[in-house]
């Protein structure tokens, strides 16, 4: 038996940890050392030149980080994986490695706020043409790609209105142009969706979210085609945004329960969405698991679960929203997502803080929208807290 043919719950626990660990440790040791020392100059040279296995310096590789990379690689089914200090480091290092002045990139309007900043502010400065298409318009995505491009950058489900992109269709269009497809799989997690299995070249995650799952460590990961990941590795080596051994340890500890958490969060997401859908004080619910979501059929095809992220707009104005949020207990009012604790927040202080109300309206984000990240608490308790808060507004 090999680890490759084990189920995701088994890989979450054992991936990268199949072989005996240093000192016979049963859990991955934190190797908190910047350099690695050698008695033998020839051995040192062989490792330094890549002719033998080993470590030289933790800006290149580190044994604790190695295990995190291998676990993520196995879960996404890629050829190679490298870790970063944050999700944004993974995304920016990948884009700045691959793109050159004169290149064109196609993406969608609803990418994560930090990613949008790269598209709107940074890439144009180095002479890269950026074409951002309406996220829910599959024909427009195909059209934009068919004009020719170096990279197609996708994210599904999106933040904060849970739009779904048909991965197979967009990747097929990208392949016709020999474009490299990158997919941000943070919201779905490798438990619910594997973009590489649909032909994507690269997958990125903010490991800060579901992979770690405990809101106690920042991290990012890039997984996919060996040669592309190797190129980004060489960029990372110099750019220096590496994952620390201690953060890798925390993320690994969190990942042991990845499958358990996601199964629970999938179930809670569905239950909370169904409760909100029928609530008289709710205007709209955004959740790909609901049959009336405009891309429910696509989500059903490409995802094994619909996830623990949803959003909803409440009837009233921003003052109503403020009162509603103020009444909620056992819910963090915070910017992150994907934690064991439930989190809530409006896009105006979380994902789209850098936009004006007009820009948010243009993106179809109502000012009374709340993004809700289901934790692993009891779903009925969460619903009771929402009900109590609704009664006050
Ligand atoms: C949070 C997030 C990022 C950025 O990750 P950091 O770890 O905060 O740098 C990128 N994409 C998505 C979808 C995210 O939710």
Short mmCIF file of C-alpha atoms and ligand atoms in Angstrom, two decimals:
data_model
loop_
_atom_site.label_atom_id
_atom_site.label_comp_id
_atom_site.label_asym_id
_atom_site.label_seq_id
_atom_site.Cartn_x
_atom_site.Cartn_y
_atom_site.Cartn_z
CA UNK A 1 0.00 0.00 0.00
CA UNK A 2 1.22 3.50 -0.76
CA UNK A 3 0.02 6.74 0.77
CA UNK A 4 -1.11 7.88 -2.73
CA UNK A 5 -4.05 5.46 -2.76
CA UNK A 6 -5.29 6.25 0.73
CA UNK A 7 -8.42 8.35 1.31
CA UNK A 8 -8.13 12.10 2.13
CA UNK A 9 -8.78 11.55 5.86
CA UNK A 10 -5.86 9.11 6.00
CA UNK A 11 -3.62 11.45 3.97
CA UNK A 12 -4.56 14.36 6.28
CA UNK A 13 -3.11 12.37 9.18
CA UNK A 14 -0.24 10.41 7.60
CA UNK A 15 0.76 12.29 4.46
CA UNK A 16 4.47 13.17 4.55
CA UNK A 17 4.82 11.34 7.87
CA UNK A 18 4.84 7.73 6.61
CA UNK A 19 8.54 7.18 7.17
CA UNK A 20 10.21 7.19 10.61
CA UNK A 21 10.85 10.76 11.81
CA UNK A 22 14.06 12.08 13.41
CA UNK A 23 14.81 10.67 16.91
CA UNK A 24 11.90 8.23 16.45
CA UNK A 25 9.51 11.09 17.16
CA UNK A 26 5.87 10.10 16.64
CA UNK A 27 4.95 13.66 15.63
CA UNK A 28 6.81 15.99 13.26
CA UNK A 29 9.64 17.76 15.16
CA UNK A 30 10.05 21.53 14.83
CA UNK A 31 13.51 21.87 13.31
CA UNK A 32 14.21 25.41 14.48
CA UNK A 33 17.57 25.90 12.79
CA UNK A 34 18.53 28.40 10.08
CA UNK A 35 21.61 26.54 8.72
CA UNK A 36 22.42 22.81 8.66
CA UNK A 37 25.92 21.75 9.68
CA UNK A 38 28.32 19.26 8.01
CA UNK A 39 31.52 17.59 9.24
CA UNK A 40 32.43 16.37 5.79
CA UNK A 41 33.12 19.00 3.11
CA UNK A 42 32.34 16.60 0.23
CA UNK A 43 28.98 15.68 1.73
CA UNK A 44 28.19 19.38 2.24
CA UNK A 45 29.14 20.20 -1.35
CA UNK A 46 27.03 17.34 -2.72
CA UNK A 47 23.94 18.61 -0.88
CA UNK A 48 24.67 22.23 -1.81
CA UNK A 49 24.93 21.27 -5.49
CA UNK A 50 21.73 19.23 -5.34
CA UNK A 51 23.55 15.93 -5.94
CA UNK A 52 22.52 14.48 -2.57
CA UNK A 53 19.48 14.83 -0.32
CA UNK A 54 19.74 17.14 2.66
CA UNK A 55 19.35 20.68 3.89
CA UNK A 56 21.66 23.68 3.71
CA UNK A 57 19.73 26.73 4.87
CA UNK A 58 16.08 27.22 5.86
CA UNK A 59 15.42 29.89 3.22
CA UNK A 60 15.81 27.02 0.73
CA UNK A 61 14.44 23.98 2.54
CA UNK A 62 13.61 22.92 6.08
CA UNK A 63 12.64 19.42 7.32
CA UNK A 64 9.44 20.57 9.13
CA UNK A 65 8.33 22.65 6.13
CA UNK A 66 9.10 19.65 3.84
CA UNK A 67 6.47 17.55 5.62
CA UNK A 68 3.84 20.29 5.27
CA UNK A 69 4.62 20.60 1.54
CA UNK A 70 4.38 16.84 1.03
CA UNK A 71 1.05 16.55 2.86
CA UNK A 72 -0.43 19.33 0.71
CA UNK A 73 1.05 17.83 -2.47
CA UNK A 74 -0.59 14.48 -1.74
CA UNK A 75 -3.98 16.04 -0.91
CA UNK A 76 -4.09 18.03 -4.17
CA UNK A 77 -2.49 15.30 -6.30
CA UNK A 78 0.33 17.47 -7.69
CA UNK A 79 3.89 16.71 -8.78
CA UNK A 80 5.58 19.23 -6.48
CA UNK A 81 4.60 21.66 -3.71
CA UNK A 82 6.31 24.62 -2.05
CA UNK A 83 5.24 26.56 1.02
CA UNK A 84 5.23 30.30 1.71
CA UNK A 85 4.95 32.71 4.62
CA UNK A 86 1.34 33.53 3.63
CA UNK A 87 -1.24 32.91 0.93
CA UNK A 88 -0.43 36.27 -0.66
CA UNK A 89 3.26 35.30 -0.81
CA UNK A 90 2.30 32.11 -2.71
CA UNK A 91 0.11 34.08 -5.13
CA UNK A 92 2.47 37.02 -5.72
CA UNK A 93 5.61 34.88 -6.04
CA UNK A 94 3.85 32.63 -8.57
CA UNK A 95 2.58 35.53 -10.70
CA UNK A 96 5.84 37.48 -10.61
CA UNK A 97 7.82 34.34 -11.54
CA UNK A 98 5.67 33.47 -14.54
CA UNK A 99 4.69 36.86 -16.02
CA UNK A 100 6.95 39.09 -18.15
CA UNK A 101 6.39 42.60 -19.57
CA UNK A 102 4.11 42.32 -22.59
CA UNK A 103 2.28 39.23 -21.28
CA UNK A 104 -1.48 39.14 -20.85
CA UNK A 105 -3.37 37.57 -17.93
CA UNK A 106 -7.09 36.79 -17.78
CA UNK A 107 -8.89 36.59 -14.45
CA UNK A 108 -12.22 37.47 -12.86
CA UNK A 109 -13.50 40.50 -10.98
CA UNK A 110 -14.23 38.59 -7.75
CA UNK A 111 -10.75 37.43 -6.76
CA UNK A 112 -9.58 37.84 -3.16
CA UNK A 113 -8.91 41.52 -2.29
CA UNK A 114 -5.11 41.17 -2.11
CA UNK A 115 -5.03 39.33 -5.43
CA UNK A 116 -7.17 42.08 -7.00
CA UNK A 117 -4.56 44.62 -5.86
CA UNK A 118 -1.87 42.69 -7.74
CA UNK A 119 -4.06 42.76 -10.87
CA UNK A 120 -5.12 46.40 -10.59
CA UNK A 121 -2.00 48.10 -9.17
CA UNK A 122 1.11 45.94 -9.50
CA UNK A 123 1.02 43.98 -12.76
CA UNK A 124 0.15 47.02 -14.93
CA UNK A 125 3.26 48.73 -13.47
CA UNK A 126 5.52 46.04 -14.95
CA UNK A 127 3.76 46.13 -18.31
CA UNK A 128 1.49 43.11 -17.91
CA UNK A 129 -1.95 43.46 -19.50
CA UNK A 130 -4.71 42.41 -17.11
CA UNK A 131 -8.20 41.48 -18.31
CA UNK A 132 -10.72 40.98 -15.48
CA UNK A 133 -14.00 39.39 -16.57
CA UNK A 134 -17.41 39.12 -14.88
CA UNK A 135 -17.03 36.02 -12.69
CA UNK A 136 -20.41 34.44 -13.46
CA UNK A 137 -20.23 34.95 -17.24
CA UNK A 138 -18.69 31.75 -18.67
CA UNK A 139 -18.96 33.03 -22.27
CA UNK A 140 -17.09 36.24 -21.39
CA UNK A 141 -14.35 34.18 -19.68
CA UNK A 142 -13.98 32.00 -22.83
CA UNK A 143 -13.92 35.09 -25.06
CA UNK A 144 -11.25 36.84 -23.01
CA UNK A 145 -9.07 33.70 -23.00
CA UNK A 146 -9.52 33.13 -26.75
CA UNK A 147 -7.78 36.46 -27.44
CA UNK A 148 -4.58 34.79 -26.22
CA UNK A 149 -2.91 34.98 -22.81
CA UNK A 150 0.01 33.63 -20.81
CA UNK A 151 -1.95 32.93 -17.60
CA UNK A 152 -5.58 32.25 -16.65
CA UNK A 153 -6.09 32.90 -12.94
CA UNK A 154 -9.26 31.49 -11.34
CA UNK A 155 -10.82 31.33 -7.90
CA UNK A 156 -13.94 29.30 -7.04
CA UNK A 157 -16.02 29.60 -4.90
CA UNK A 158 -15.35 33.34 -4.66
CA UNK A 159 -15.24 35.79 -1.83
CA UNK A 160 -17.70 36.99 -0.48
CA UNK A 161 -20.67 36.12 -2.75
CA UNK A 162 -19.74 32.46 -3.39
CA UNK A 163 -19.78 32.63 -7.17
CA UNK A 164 -18.79 29.43 -8.99
CA UNK A 165 -16.58 29.15 -12.08
CA UNK A 166 -16.86 26.08 -14.31
CA UNK A 167 -13.27 24.84 -13.95
CA UNK A 168 -13.35 22.21 -16.72
CA UNK A 169 -14.70 24.71 -19.23
CA UNK A 170 -12.31 27.57 -18.38
CA UNK A 171 -9.30 25.22 -18.27
CA UNK A 172 -10.24 23.76 -21.68
CA UNK A 173 -10.27 27.32 -23.12
CA UNK A 174 -6.91 28.05 -21.49
CA UNK A 175 -5.35 24.88 -22.94
CA UNK A 176 -6.34 25.93 -26.47
CA UNK A 177 -4.18 29.05 -25.98
CA UNK A 178 -1.36 27.13 -24.23
CA UNK A 179 -2.02 29.33 -21.20
CA UNK A 180 -1.00 28.34 -17.68
CA UNK A 181 -4.01 27.95 -15.36
CA UNK A 182 -3.68 28.86 -11.69
CA UNK A 183 -6.59 28.19 -9.29
CA UNK A 184 -6.98 29.60 -5.79
CA UNK A 185 -8.60 26.65 -3.98
CA UNK A 186 -8.69 28.23 -0.50
CA UNK A 187 -12.48 28.26 -0.07
CA UNK A 188 -13.05 24.72 -1.36
CA UNK A 189 -10.03 23.00 0.27
CA UNK A 190 -8.56 19.81 -1.26
CA UNK A 191 -11.24 17.84 0.58
CA UNK A 192 -14.03 19.38 -1.52
CA UNK A 193 -12.30 20.14 -4.83
CA UNK A 194 -9.08 19.24 -6.70
CA UNK A 195 -8.50 21.69 -9.60
CA UNK A 196 -5.42 19.74 -10.82
CA UNK A 197 -7.72 16.80 -11.58
CA UNK A 198 -9.53 19.05 -14.09
CA UNK A 199 -6.26 19.94 -15.82
CA UNK A 200 -5.19 23.09 -13.93
CA UNK A 201 -1.40 23.58 -13.89
CA UNK A 202 -1.11 25.14 -10.44
CA UNK A 203 -3.19 25.38 -7.27
CA UNK A 204 -2.65 27.94 -4.51
CA UNK A 205 -4.03 28.08 -0.97
CA UNK A 206 -3.99 30.49 1.87
CA UNK A 207 -3.04 27.82 4.44
CA UNK A 208 -3.95 30.43 7.07
CA UNK A 209 -7.59 29.46 6.48
CA UNK A 210 -8.93 25.90 6.29
CA UNK A 211 -5.64 23.98 5.97
CA UNK A 212 -4.39 25.20 9.35
CA UNK A 213 -7.96 25.66 10.54
CA UNK A 214 -7.20 27.22 13.94
CA UNK A 215 -6.47 30.88 13.10
CA UNK A 216 -3.08 30.62 14.83
CA UNK A 217 -0.62 30.50 11.91
CA UNK A 218 -0.11 32.23 8.56
CA UNK A 219 1.00 30.23 5.55
CA UNK A 220 0.60 29.60 1.84
CA UNK A 221 1.18 26.71 -0.53
CA UNK A 222 1.66 26.25 -4.27
CA UNK A 223 1.10 22.80 -5.79
CA UNK A 224 1.20 21.45 -9.34
CA UNK A 225 3.38 20.96 -12.42
CA UNK A 226 6.96 20.10 -11.41
CA UNK A 227 8.82 22.49 -13.70
CA UNK A 228 6.57 25.46 -12.97
CA UNK A 229 6.72 24.93 -9.21
CA UNK A 230 10.51 24.53 -9.46
CA UNK A 231 10.73 27.90 -11.24
CA UNK A 232 8.68 29.55 -8.47
CA UNK A 233 10.88 27.79 -5.88
CA UNK A 234 13.93 29.50 -7.36
CA UNK A 235 12.15 32.86 -7.13
CA UNK A 236 11.08 32.18 -3.53
CA UNK A 237 14.65 31.31 -2.59
CA UNK A 238 15.62 34.92 -3.43
CA UNK A 239 12.38 36.74 -2.58
CA UNK A 240 12.60 34.99 0.80
CA UNK A 241 8.93 34.69 1.79
CA UNK A 242 9.43 31.22 3.27
CA UNK A 243 7.24 29.42 5.79
CA UNK A 244 8.81 29.19 9.25
CA UNK A 245 9.32 25.79 10.86
CA UNK A 246 7.11 26.75 13.78
CA UNK A 247 4.22 27.85 11.53
CA UNK A 248 4.66 24.66 9.50
CA UNK A 249 4.32 22.68 12.73
CA UNK A 250 1.10 24.50 13.70
CA UNK A 251 -0.35 24.02 10.20
CA UNK A 252 0.57 20.31 10.26
CA UNK A 253 -1.07 19.91 13.65
CA UNK A 254 -4.22 21.56 12.28
CA UNK A 255 -4.21 19.43 9.15
CA UNK A 256 -4.54 16.16 11.05
CA UNK A 257 -8.22 17.04 11.43
CA UNK A 258 -8.68 18.64 8.00
CA UNK A 259 -11.08 16.01 6.65
CA UNK A 260 -13.03 15.80 9.95
CA UNK A 261 -13.42 19.59 10.10
CA UNK A 262 -14.44 19.99 6.47
CA UNK A 263 -17.07 17.24 6.65
CA UNK A 264 -18.59 18.95 9.68
CA UNK A 265 -18.32 22.43 8.14
CA UNK A 266 -19.94 21.20 4.90
CA UNK A 267 -22.90 19.89 6.89
CA UNK A 268 -23.17 23.03 9.03
CA UNK A 269 -22.88 25.30 5.96
CA UNK A 270 -25.84 23.54 4.36
CA UNK A 271 -27.93 23.63 7.53
CA UNK A 272 -27.28 27.34 8.23
CA UNK A 273 -27.90 28.26 4.57
CA UNK A 274 -31.25 26.44 4.60
CA UNK A 275 -32.23 28.17 7.85
CA UNK A 276 -31.32 31.62 6.47
CA UNK A 277 -33.03 31.01 3.11
CA UNK A 278 -36.43 30.82 4.78
CA UNK A 279 -35.87 33.67 7.25
CA UNK A 280 -38.21 36.66 6.82
CA UNK A 281 -35.47 39.15 7.82
CA UNK A 282 -33.00 37.83 5.22
CA UNK A 283 -32.91 39.34 1.74
CA UNK A 284 -30.62 36.86 -0.01
CA UNK A 285 -28.45 33.83 0.79
CA UNK A 286 -25.32 33.02 -1.20
CA UNK A 287 -24.35 29.34 -0.89
CA UNK A 288 -23.44 26.99 -3.76
CA UNK A 289 -25.18 24.09 -2.00
CA UNK A 290 -28.63 25.68 -2.38
CA UNK A 291 -30.49 24.39 -5.47
CA UNK A 292 -31.40 27.96 -6.51
CA UNK A 293 -27.73 29.11 -6.59
CA UNK A 294 -27.21 30.11 -10.27
CA UNK A 295 -24.29 27.66 -10.67
CA UNK A 296 -25.49 24.90 -8.33
CA UNK A 297 -25.22 22.30 -11.10
CA UNK A 298 -21.59 23.26 -11.81
CA UNK A 299 -20.75 23.19 -8.10
CA UNK A 300 -22.33 19.74 -7.81
CA UNK A 301 -20.20 18.51 -10.70
CA UNK A 302 -16.83 19.81 -9.55
CA UNK A 303 -17.12 19.80 -5.73
CA UNK A 304 -17.51 16.90 -3.31
CA UNK A 305 -18.97 19.22 -0.66
CA UNK A 306 -20.17 22.82 -0.77
CA UNK A 307 -18.03 24.10 2.10
CA UNK A 308 -18.50 26.04 5.29
CA UNK A 309 -18.49 29.54 3.76
CA UNK A 310 -21.70 31.41 3.01
CA UNK A 311 -22.95 34.96 2.96
CA UNK A 312 -26.32 36.61 3.36
CA UNK A 313 -27.81 40.08 3.11
CA UNK A 314 -30.25 41.22 5.76
CA UNK A 315 -33.25 43.45 5.22
CA UNK A 316 -32.64 47.00 6.42
CA UNK A 317 -29.52 49.18 6.25
CA UNK A 318 -25.96 49.14 7.61
CA UNK A 319 -27.28 50.24 11.05
CA UNK A 320 -29.48 47.12 11.12
CA UNK A 321 -26.43 45.02 10.25
CA UNK A 322 -24.39 46.63 13.05
CA UNK A 323 -27.12 45.94 15.61
CA UNK A 324 -27.51 42.35 14.36
CA UNK A 325 -23.78 41.61 14.57
CA UNK A 326 -23.62 43.22 18.02
CA UNK A 327 -26.22 40.76 19.32
CA UNK A 328 -24.32 37.64 18.19
CA UNK A 329 -22.52 35.57 20.82
CA UNK A 330 -19.92 32.79 20.41
CA UNK A 331 -18.98 34.17 17.00
CA UNK A 332 -15.75 36.07 16.33
CA UNK A 333 -16.27 39.34 14.54
CA UNK A 334 -13.03 39.06 12.58
CA UNK A 335 -11.53 39.15 9.11
CA UNK A 336 -10.32 35.59 8.64
CA UNK A 337 -12.21 32.42 7.71
CA UNK A 338 -11.97 28.64 7.79
CA UNK A 339 -11.32 28.33 11.53
CA UNK A 340 -12.76 25.97 14.14
CA UNK A 341 -14.42 29.09 15.58
CA UNK A 342 -17.31 30.62 13.64
CA UNK A 343 -16.45 34.06 12.22
CA UNK A 344 -18.66 36.80 10.82
CA UNK A 345 -17.94 40.12 9.14
CA UNK A 346 -19.17 42.51 6.44
CA UNK A 347 -17.06 42.87 3.24
CA UNK A 348 -16.58 46.56 4.14
CA UNK A 349 -14.24 45.53 6.98
CA UNK A 350 -13.02 42.17 5.61
CA UNK A 351 -12.54 41.08 2.00
CA UNK A 352 -13.39 44.43 0.32
CA UNK A 353 -12.18 46.97 2.85
CA UNK A 354 -10.19 48.78 0.14
CA UNK A 355 -13.30 49.43 -2.02
CA UNK A 356 -15.79 52.33 -1.87
CA UNK A 357 -19.51 51.48 -1.38
CA UNK A 358 -19.96 52.25 -5.12
CA UNK A 359 -17.20 49.80 -6.10
CA UNK A 360 -18.77 47.14 -3.88
CA UNK A 361 -22.16 47.77 -5.49
CA UNK A 362 -20.53 47.34 -8.91
CA UNK A 363 -19.25 43.92 -7.76
CA UNK A 364 -22.77 42.98 -6.64
CA UNK A 365 -21.88 43.23 -2.94
CA UNK A 366 -24.75 44.78 -0.95
CA UNK A 367 -23.84 46.94 2.06
CA UNK A 368 -26.01 44.68 4.26
CA UNK A 369 -24.05 41.55 3.30
CA UNK A 370 -22.45 39.42 5.99
CA UNK A 371 -19.86 36.76 5.31
CA UNK A 372 -20.28 33.78 7.63
CA UNK A 373 -17.57 31.18 8.13
CA UNK A 374 -19.03 28.14 9.91
CA UNK A 375 -16.83 26.73 12.65
CA UNK A 376 -17.11 23.29 14.20
CA UNK A 377 -19.56 24.29 16.94
CA UNK A 378 -22.97 22.61 17.13
CA UNK A 379 -25.01 23.76 14.10
CA UNK A 380 -28.22 24.10 16.15
CA UNK A 381 -26.39 26.33 18.66
CA UNK A 382 -25.19 28.54 15.79
CA UNK A 383 -28.72 28.80 14.40
CA UNK A 384 -30.14 29.60 17.86
CA UNK A 385 -27.63 32.47 18.18
CA UNK A 386 -28.60 33.83 14.76
CA UNK A 387 -32.29 33.54 15.69
CA UNK A 388 -31.72 35.44 18.94
CA UNK A 389 -29.93 38.23 17.07
CA UNK A 390 -32.62 38.44 14.36
CA UNK A 391 -35.24 38.86 17.11
CA UNK A 392 -33.45 42.06 18.20
CA UNK A 393 -33.52 43.81 14.80
C1 LIG B 1 -7.01 34.87 2.81
C2 LIG B 1 -7.00 34.55 1.38
C3 LIG B 1 -5.85 34.79 0.60
C4 LIG B 1 -4.60 35.42 1.17
O1 LIG B 1 -3.99 34.60 2.12
P1 LIG B 1 -3.09 35.16 3.36
O2 LIG B 1 -2.67 33.90 4.04
O3 LIG B 1 -3.99 36.03 4.18
O4 LIG B 1 -1.98 35.91 2.76
C5 LIG B 1 -5.90 34.43 -0.74
N1 LIG B 1 -7.00 33.89 -1.29
C6 LIG B 1 -8.12 33.66 -0.58
C7 LIG B 1 -9.29 33.06 -1.25
C8 LIG B 1 -8.16 33.99 0.78
O5 LIG B 1 -9.28 33.77 1.47
#
